[in-house]
mmCIF file of N, CA and C in Angstrom:
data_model
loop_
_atom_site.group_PDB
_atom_site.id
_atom_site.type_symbol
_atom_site.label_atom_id
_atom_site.label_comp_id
_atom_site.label_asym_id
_atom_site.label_seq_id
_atom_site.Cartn_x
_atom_site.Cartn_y
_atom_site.Cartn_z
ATOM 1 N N UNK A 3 0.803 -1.195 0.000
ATOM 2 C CA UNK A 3 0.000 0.000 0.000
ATOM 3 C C UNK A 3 0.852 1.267 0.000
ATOM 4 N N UNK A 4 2.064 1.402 0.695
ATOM 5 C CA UNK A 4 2.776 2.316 1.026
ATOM 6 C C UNK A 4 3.296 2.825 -0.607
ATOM 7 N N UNK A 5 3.840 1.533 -1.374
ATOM 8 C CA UNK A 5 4.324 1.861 -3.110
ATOM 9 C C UNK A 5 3.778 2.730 -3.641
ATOM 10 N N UNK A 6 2.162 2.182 -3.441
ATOM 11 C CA UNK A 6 0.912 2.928 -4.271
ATOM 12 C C UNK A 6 0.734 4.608 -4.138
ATOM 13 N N UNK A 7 1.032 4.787 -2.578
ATOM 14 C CA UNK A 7 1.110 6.293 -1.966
ATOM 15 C C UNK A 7 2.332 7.135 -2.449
ATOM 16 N N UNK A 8 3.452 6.647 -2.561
ATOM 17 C CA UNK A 8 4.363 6.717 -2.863
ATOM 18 C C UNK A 8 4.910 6.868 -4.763
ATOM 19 N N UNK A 9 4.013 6.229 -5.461
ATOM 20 C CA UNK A 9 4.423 6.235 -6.673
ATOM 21 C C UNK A 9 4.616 7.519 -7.338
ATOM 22 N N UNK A 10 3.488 8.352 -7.303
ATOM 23 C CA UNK A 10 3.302 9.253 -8.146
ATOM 24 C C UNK A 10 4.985 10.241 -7.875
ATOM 25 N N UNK A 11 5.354 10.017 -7.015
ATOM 26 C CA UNK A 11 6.251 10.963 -6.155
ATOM 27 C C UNK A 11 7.675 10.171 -6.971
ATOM 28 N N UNK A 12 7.837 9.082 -7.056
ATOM 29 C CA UNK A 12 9.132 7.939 -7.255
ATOM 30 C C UNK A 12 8.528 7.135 -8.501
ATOM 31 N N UNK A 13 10.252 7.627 -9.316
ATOM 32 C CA UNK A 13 10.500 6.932 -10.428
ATOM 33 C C UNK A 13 10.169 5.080 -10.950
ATOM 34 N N UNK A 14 9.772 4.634 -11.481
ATOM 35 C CA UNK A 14 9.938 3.508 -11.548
ATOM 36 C C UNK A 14 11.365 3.041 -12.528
ATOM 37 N N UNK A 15 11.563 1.645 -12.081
ATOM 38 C CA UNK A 15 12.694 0.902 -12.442
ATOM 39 C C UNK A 15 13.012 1.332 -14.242
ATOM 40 N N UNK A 16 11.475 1.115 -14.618
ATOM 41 C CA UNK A 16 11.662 1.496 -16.394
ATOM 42 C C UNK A 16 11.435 3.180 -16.541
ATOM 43 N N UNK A 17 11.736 4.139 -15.749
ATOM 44 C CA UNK A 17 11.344 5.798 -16.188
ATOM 45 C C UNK A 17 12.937 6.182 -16.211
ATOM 46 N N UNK A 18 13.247 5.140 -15.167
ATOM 47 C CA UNK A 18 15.017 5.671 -14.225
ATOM 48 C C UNK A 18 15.608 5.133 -15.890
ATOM 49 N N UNK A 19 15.671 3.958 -16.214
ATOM 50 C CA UNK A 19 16.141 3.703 -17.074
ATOM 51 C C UNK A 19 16.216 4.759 -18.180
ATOM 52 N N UNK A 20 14.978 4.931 -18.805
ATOM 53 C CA UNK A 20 14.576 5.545 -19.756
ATOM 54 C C UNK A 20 15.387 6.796 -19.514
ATOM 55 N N UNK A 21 14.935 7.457 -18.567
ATOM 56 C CA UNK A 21 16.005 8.660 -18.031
ATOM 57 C C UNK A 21 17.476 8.943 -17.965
ATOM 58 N N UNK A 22 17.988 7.627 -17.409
ATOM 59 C CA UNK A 22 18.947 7.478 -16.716
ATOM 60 C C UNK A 22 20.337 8.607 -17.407
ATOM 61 N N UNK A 23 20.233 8.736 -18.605
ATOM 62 C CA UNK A 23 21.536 9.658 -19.771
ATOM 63 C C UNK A 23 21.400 10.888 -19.421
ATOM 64 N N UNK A 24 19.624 11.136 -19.325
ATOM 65 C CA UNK A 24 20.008 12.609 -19.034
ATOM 66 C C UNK A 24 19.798 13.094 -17.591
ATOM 67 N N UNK A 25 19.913 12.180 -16.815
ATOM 68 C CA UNK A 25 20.151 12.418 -15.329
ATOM 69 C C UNK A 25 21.340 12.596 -15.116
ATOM 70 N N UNK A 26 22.509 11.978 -16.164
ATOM 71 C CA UNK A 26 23.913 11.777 -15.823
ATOM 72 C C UNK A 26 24.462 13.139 -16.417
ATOM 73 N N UNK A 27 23.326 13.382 -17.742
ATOM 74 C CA UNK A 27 24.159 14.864 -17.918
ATOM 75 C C UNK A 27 23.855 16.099 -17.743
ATOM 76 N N UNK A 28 22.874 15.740 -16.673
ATOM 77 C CA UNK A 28 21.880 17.393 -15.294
ATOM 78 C C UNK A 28 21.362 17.860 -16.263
ATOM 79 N N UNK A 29 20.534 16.959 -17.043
ATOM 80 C CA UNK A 29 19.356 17.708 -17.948
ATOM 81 C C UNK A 29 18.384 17.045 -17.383
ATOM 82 N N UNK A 30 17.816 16.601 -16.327
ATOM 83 C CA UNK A 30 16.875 16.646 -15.478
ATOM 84 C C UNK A 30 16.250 17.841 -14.656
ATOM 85 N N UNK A 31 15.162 18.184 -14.871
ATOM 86 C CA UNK A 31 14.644 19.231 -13.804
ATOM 87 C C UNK A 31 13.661 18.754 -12.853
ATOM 88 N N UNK A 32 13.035 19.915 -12.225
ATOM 89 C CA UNK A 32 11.931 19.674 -11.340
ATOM 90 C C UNK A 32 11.136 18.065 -10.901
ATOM 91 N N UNK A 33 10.135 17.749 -11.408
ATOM 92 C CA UNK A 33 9.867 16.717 -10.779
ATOM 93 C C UNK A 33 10.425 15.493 -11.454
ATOM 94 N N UNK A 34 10.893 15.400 -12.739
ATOM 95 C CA UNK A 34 11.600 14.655 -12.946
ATOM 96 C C UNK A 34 12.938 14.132 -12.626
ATOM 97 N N UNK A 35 13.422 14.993 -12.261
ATOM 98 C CA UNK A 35 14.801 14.915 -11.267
ATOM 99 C C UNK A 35 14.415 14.801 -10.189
ATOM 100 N N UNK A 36 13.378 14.957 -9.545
ATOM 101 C CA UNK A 36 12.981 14.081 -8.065
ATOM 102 C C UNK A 36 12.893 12.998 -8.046
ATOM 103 N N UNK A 37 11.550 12.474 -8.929
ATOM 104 C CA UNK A 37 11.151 11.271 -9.371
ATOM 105 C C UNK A 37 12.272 10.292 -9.542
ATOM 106 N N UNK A 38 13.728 10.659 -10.167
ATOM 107 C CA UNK A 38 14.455 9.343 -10.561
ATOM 108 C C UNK A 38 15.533 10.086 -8.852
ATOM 109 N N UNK A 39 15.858 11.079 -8.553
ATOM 110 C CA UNK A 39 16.759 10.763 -7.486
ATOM 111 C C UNK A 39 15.997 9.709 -6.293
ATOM 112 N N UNK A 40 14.819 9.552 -6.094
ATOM 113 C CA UNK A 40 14.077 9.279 -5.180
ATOM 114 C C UNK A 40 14.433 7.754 -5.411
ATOM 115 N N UNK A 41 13.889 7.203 -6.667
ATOM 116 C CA UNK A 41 13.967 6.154 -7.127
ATOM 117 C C UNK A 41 15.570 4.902 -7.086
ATOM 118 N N UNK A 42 16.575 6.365 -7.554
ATOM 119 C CA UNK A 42 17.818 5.833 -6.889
ATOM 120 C C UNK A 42 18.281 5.629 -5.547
ATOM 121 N N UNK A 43 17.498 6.050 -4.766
ATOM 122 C CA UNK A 43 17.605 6.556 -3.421
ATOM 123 C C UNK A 43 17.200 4.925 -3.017
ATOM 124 N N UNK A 44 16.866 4.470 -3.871
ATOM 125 C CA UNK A 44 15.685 3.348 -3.223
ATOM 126 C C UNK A 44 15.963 2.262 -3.875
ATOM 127 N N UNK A 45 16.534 2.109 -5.019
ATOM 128 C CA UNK A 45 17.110 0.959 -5.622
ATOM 129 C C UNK A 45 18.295 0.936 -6.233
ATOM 130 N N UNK A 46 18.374 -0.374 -5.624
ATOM 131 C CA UNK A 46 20.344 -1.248 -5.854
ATOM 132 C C UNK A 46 20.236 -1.328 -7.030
ATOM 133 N N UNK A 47 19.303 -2.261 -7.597
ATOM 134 C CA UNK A 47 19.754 -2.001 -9.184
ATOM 135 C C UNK A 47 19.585 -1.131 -9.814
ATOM 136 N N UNK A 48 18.984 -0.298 -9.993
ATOM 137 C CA UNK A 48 19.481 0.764 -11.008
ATOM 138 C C UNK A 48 20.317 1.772 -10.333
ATOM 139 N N UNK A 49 20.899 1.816 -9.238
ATOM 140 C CA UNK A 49 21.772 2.481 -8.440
ATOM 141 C C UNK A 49 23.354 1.802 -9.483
ATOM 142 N N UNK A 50 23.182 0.932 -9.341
ATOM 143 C CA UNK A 50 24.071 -0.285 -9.797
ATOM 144 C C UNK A 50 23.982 0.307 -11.400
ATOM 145 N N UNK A 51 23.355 0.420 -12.072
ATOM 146 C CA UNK A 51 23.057 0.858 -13.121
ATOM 147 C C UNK A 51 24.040 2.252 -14.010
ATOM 148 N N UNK A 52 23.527 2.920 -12.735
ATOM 149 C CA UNK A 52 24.130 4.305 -12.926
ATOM 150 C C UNK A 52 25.560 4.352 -12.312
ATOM 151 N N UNK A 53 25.893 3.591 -11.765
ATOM 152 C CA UNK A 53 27.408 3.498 -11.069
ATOM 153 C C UNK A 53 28.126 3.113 -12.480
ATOM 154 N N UNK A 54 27.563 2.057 -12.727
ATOM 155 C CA UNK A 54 28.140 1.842 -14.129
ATOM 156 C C UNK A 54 28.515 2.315 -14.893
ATOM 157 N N UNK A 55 27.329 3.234 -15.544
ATOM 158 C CA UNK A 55 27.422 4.072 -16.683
ATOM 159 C C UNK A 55 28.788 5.194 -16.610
ATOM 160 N N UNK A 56 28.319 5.553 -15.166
ATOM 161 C CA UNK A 56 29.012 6.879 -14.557
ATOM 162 C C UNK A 56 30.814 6.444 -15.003
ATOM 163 N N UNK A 57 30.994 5.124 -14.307
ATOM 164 C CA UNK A 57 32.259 4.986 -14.440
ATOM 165 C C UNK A 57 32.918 4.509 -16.135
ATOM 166 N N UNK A 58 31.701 3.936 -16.751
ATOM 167 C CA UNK A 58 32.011 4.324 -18.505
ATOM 168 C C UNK A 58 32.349 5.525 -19.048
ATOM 169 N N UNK A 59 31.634 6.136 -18.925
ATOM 170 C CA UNK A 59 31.496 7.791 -19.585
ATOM 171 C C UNK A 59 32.994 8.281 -18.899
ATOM 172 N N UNK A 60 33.621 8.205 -17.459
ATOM 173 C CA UNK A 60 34.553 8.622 -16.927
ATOM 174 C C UNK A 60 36.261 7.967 -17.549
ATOM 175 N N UNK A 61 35.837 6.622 -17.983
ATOM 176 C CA UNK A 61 36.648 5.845 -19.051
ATOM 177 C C UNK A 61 36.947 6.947 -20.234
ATOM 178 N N UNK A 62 35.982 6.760 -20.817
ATOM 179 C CA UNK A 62 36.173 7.339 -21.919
ATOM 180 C C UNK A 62 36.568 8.874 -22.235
ATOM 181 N N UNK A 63 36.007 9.167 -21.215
ATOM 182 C CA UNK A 63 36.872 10.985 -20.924
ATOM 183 C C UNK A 63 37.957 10.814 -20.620
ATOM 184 N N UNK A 64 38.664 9.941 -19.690
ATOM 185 C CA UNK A 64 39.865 9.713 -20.099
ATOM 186 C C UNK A 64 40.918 9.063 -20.860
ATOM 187 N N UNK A 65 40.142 8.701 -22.175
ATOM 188 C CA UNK A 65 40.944 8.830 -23.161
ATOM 189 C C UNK A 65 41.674 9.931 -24.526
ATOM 190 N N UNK A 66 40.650 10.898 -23.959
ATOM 191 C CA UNK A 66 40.768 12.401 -24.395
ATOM 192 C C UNK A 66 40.436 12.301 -25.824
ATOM 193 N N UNK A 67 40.108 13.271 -26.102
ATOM 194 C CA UNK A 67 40.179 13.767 -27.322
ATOM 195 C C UNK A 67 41.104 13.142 -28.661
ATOM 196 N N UNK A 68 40.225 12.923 -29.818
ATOM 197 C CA UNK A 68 40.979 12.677 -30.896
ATOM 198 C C UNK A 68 42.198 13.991 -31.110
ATOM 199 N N UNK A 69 41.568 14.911 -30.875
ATOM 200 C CA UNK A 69 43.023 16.472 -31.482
ATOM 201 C C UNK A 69 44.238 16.244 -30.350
ATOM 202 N N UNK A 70 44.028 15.520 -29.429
ATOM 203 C CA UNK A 70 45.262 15.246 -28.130
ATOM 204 C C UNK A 70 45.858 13.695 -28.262
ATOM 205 N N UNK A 71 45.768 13.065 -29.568
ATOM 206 C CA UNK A 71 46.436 11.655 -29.578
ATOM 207 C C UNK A 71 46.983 12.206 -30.918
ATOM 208 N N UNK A 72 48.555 12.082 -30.847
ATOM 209 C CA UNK A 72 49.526 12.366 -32.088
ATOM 210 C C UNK A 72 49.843 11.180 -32.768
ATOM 211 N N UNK A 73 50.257 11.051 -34.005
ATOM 212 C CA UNK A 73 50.249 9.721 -34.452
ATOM 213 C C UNK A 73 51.859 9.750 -34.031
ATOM 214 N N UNK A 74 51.987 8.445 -34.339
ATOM 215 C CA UNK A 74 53.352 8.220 -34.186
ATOM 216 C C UNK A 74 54.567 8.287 -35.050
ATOM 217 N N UNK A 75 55.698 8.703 -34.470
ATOM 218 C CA UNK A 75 57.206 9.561 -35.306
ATOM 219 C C UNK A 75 57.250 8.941 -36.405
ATOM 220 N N UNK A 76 57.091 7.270 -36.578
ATOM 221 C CA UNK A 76 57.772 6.683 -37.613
ATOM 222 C C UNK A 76 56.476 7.272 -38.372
ATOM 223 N N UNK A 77 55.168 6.780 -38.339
ATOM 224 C CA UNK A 77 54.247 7.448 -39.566
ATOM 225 C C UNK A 77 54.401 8.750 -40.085
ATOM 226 N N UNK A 78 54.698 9.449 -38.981
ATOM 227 C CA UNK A 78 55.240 11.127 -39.648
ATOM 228 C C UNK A 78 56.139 11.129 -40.752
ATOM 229 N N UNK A 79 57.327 10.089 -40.408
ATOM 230 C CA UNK A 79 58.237 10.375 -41.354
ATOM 231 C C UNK A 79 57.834 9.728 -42.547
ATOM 232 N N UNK A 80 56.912 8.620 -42.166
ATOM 233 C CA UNK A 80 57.114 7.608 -43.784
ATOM 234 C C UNK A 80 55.664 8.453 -44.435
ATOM 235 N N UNK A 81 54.424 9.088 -43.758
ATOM 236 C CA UNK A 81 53.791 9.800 -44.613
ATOM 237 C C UNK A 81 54.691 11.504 -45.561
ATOM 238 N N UNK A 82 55.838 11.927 -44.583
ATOM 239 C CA UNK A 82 56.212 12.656 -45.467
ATOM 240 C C UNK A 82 57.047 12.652 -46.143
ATOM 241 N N UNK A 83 57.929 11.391 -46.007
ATOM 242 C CA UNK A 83 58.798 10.796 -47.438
ATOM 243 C C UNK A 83 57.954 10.695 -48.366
ATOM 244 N N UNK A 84 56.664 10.393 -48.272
ATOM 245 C CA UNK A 84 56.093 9.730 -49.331
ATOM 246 C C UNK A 84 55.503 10.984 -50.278
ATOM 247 N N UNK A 85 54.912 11.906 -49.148
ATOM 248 C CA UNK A 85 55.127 13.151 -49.818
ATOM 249 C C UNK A 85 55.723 13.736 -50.801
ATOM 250 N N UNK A 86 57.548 14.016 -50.246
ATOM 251 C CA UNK A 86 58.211 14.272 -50.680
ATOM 252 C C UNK A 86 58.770 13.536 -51.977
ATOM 253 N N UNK A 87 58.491 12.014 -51.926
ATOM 254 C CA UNK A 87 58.787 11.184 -53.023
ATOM 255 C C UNK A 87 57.912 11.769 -54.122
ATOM 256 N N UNK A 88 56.840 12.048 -53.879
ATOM 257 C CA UNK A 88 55.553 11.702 -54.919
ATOM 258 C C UNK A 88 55.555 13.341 -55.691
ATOM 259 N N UNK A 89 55.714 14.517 -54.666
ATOM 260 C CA UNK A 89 55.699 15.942 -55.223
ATOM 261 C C UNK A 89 57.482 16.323 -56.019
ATOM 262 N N UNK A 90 58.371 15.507 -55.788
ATOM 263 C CA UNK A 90 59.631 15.606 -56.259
ATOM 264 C C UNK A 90 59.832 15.499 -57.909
ATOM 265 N N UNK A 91 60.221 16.486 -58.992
ATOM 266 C CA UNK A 91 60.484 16.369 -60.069
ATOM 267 C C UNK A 91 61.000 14.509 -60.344
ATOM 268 N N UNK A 92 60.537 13.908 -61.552
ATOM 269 C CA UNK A 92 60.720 12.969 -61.860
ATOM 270 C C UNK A 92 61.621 13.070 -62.744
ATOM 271 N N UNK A 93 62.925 12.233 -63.244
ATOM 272 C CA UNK A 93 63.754 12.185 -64.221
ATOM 273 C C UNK A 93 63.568 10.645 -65.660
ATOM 274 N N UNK A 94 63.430 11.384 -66.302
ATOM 275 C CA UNK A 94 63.136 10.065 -67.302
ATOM 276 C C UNK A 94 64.558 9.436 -67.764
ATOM 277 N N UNK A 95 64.721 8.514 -67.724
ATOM 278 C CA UNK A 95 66.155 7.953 -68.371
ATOM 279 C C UNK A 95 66.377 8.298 -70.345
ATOM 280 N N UNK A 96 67.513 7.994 -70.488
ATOM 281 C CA UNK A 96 67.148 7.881 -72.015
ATOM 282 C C UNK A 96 67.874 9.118 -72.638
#
């Protein structure tokens, strides 16, 4: 009986879900951001859920940015030999 009193107020297992991305990125407001904190407040699994995610998304931020991974020295050089091979006057024999 207490659930029933209680619902309108707290998220269910499938809203938290449904929610769950943009709870993680505080695009939740007013009663919808009650509704699922309440809901986490109250359940392991989708507590469990969002621990998860949280520590994915935190993975992957720390792998930074594509513009902050340099390729490596030897490709530098052999893409700009190849460069240099290919834009270099050609000599014909003969």
């Amino acid at each position: 009986m207490l659930n029933l009193l209680l619902k309108p107020w707290i998220a269910s297992c499938q809203e938290t879900g449904n929610r769950i991305s943009d709870y993680l990125d505080g695009e939740l407001q007013g009663r919808s951001l009650t509704r699922v904190r309440r809901h986490l407040a109250r359940c392991d699994r989708c507590r469990a859920m969002l621990d998860s995610l949280h520590r994915t998304l935190e993975q992957l931020r720390s792998l930074g940015s594509p513009e902050q991974v340099a390729p490596e020295p030897a490709t530098v050089s052999a893409v700009l030999s190849q460069i240099q091979h290919e834009s270099s006057p050609r000599t014909r024999g003969g």
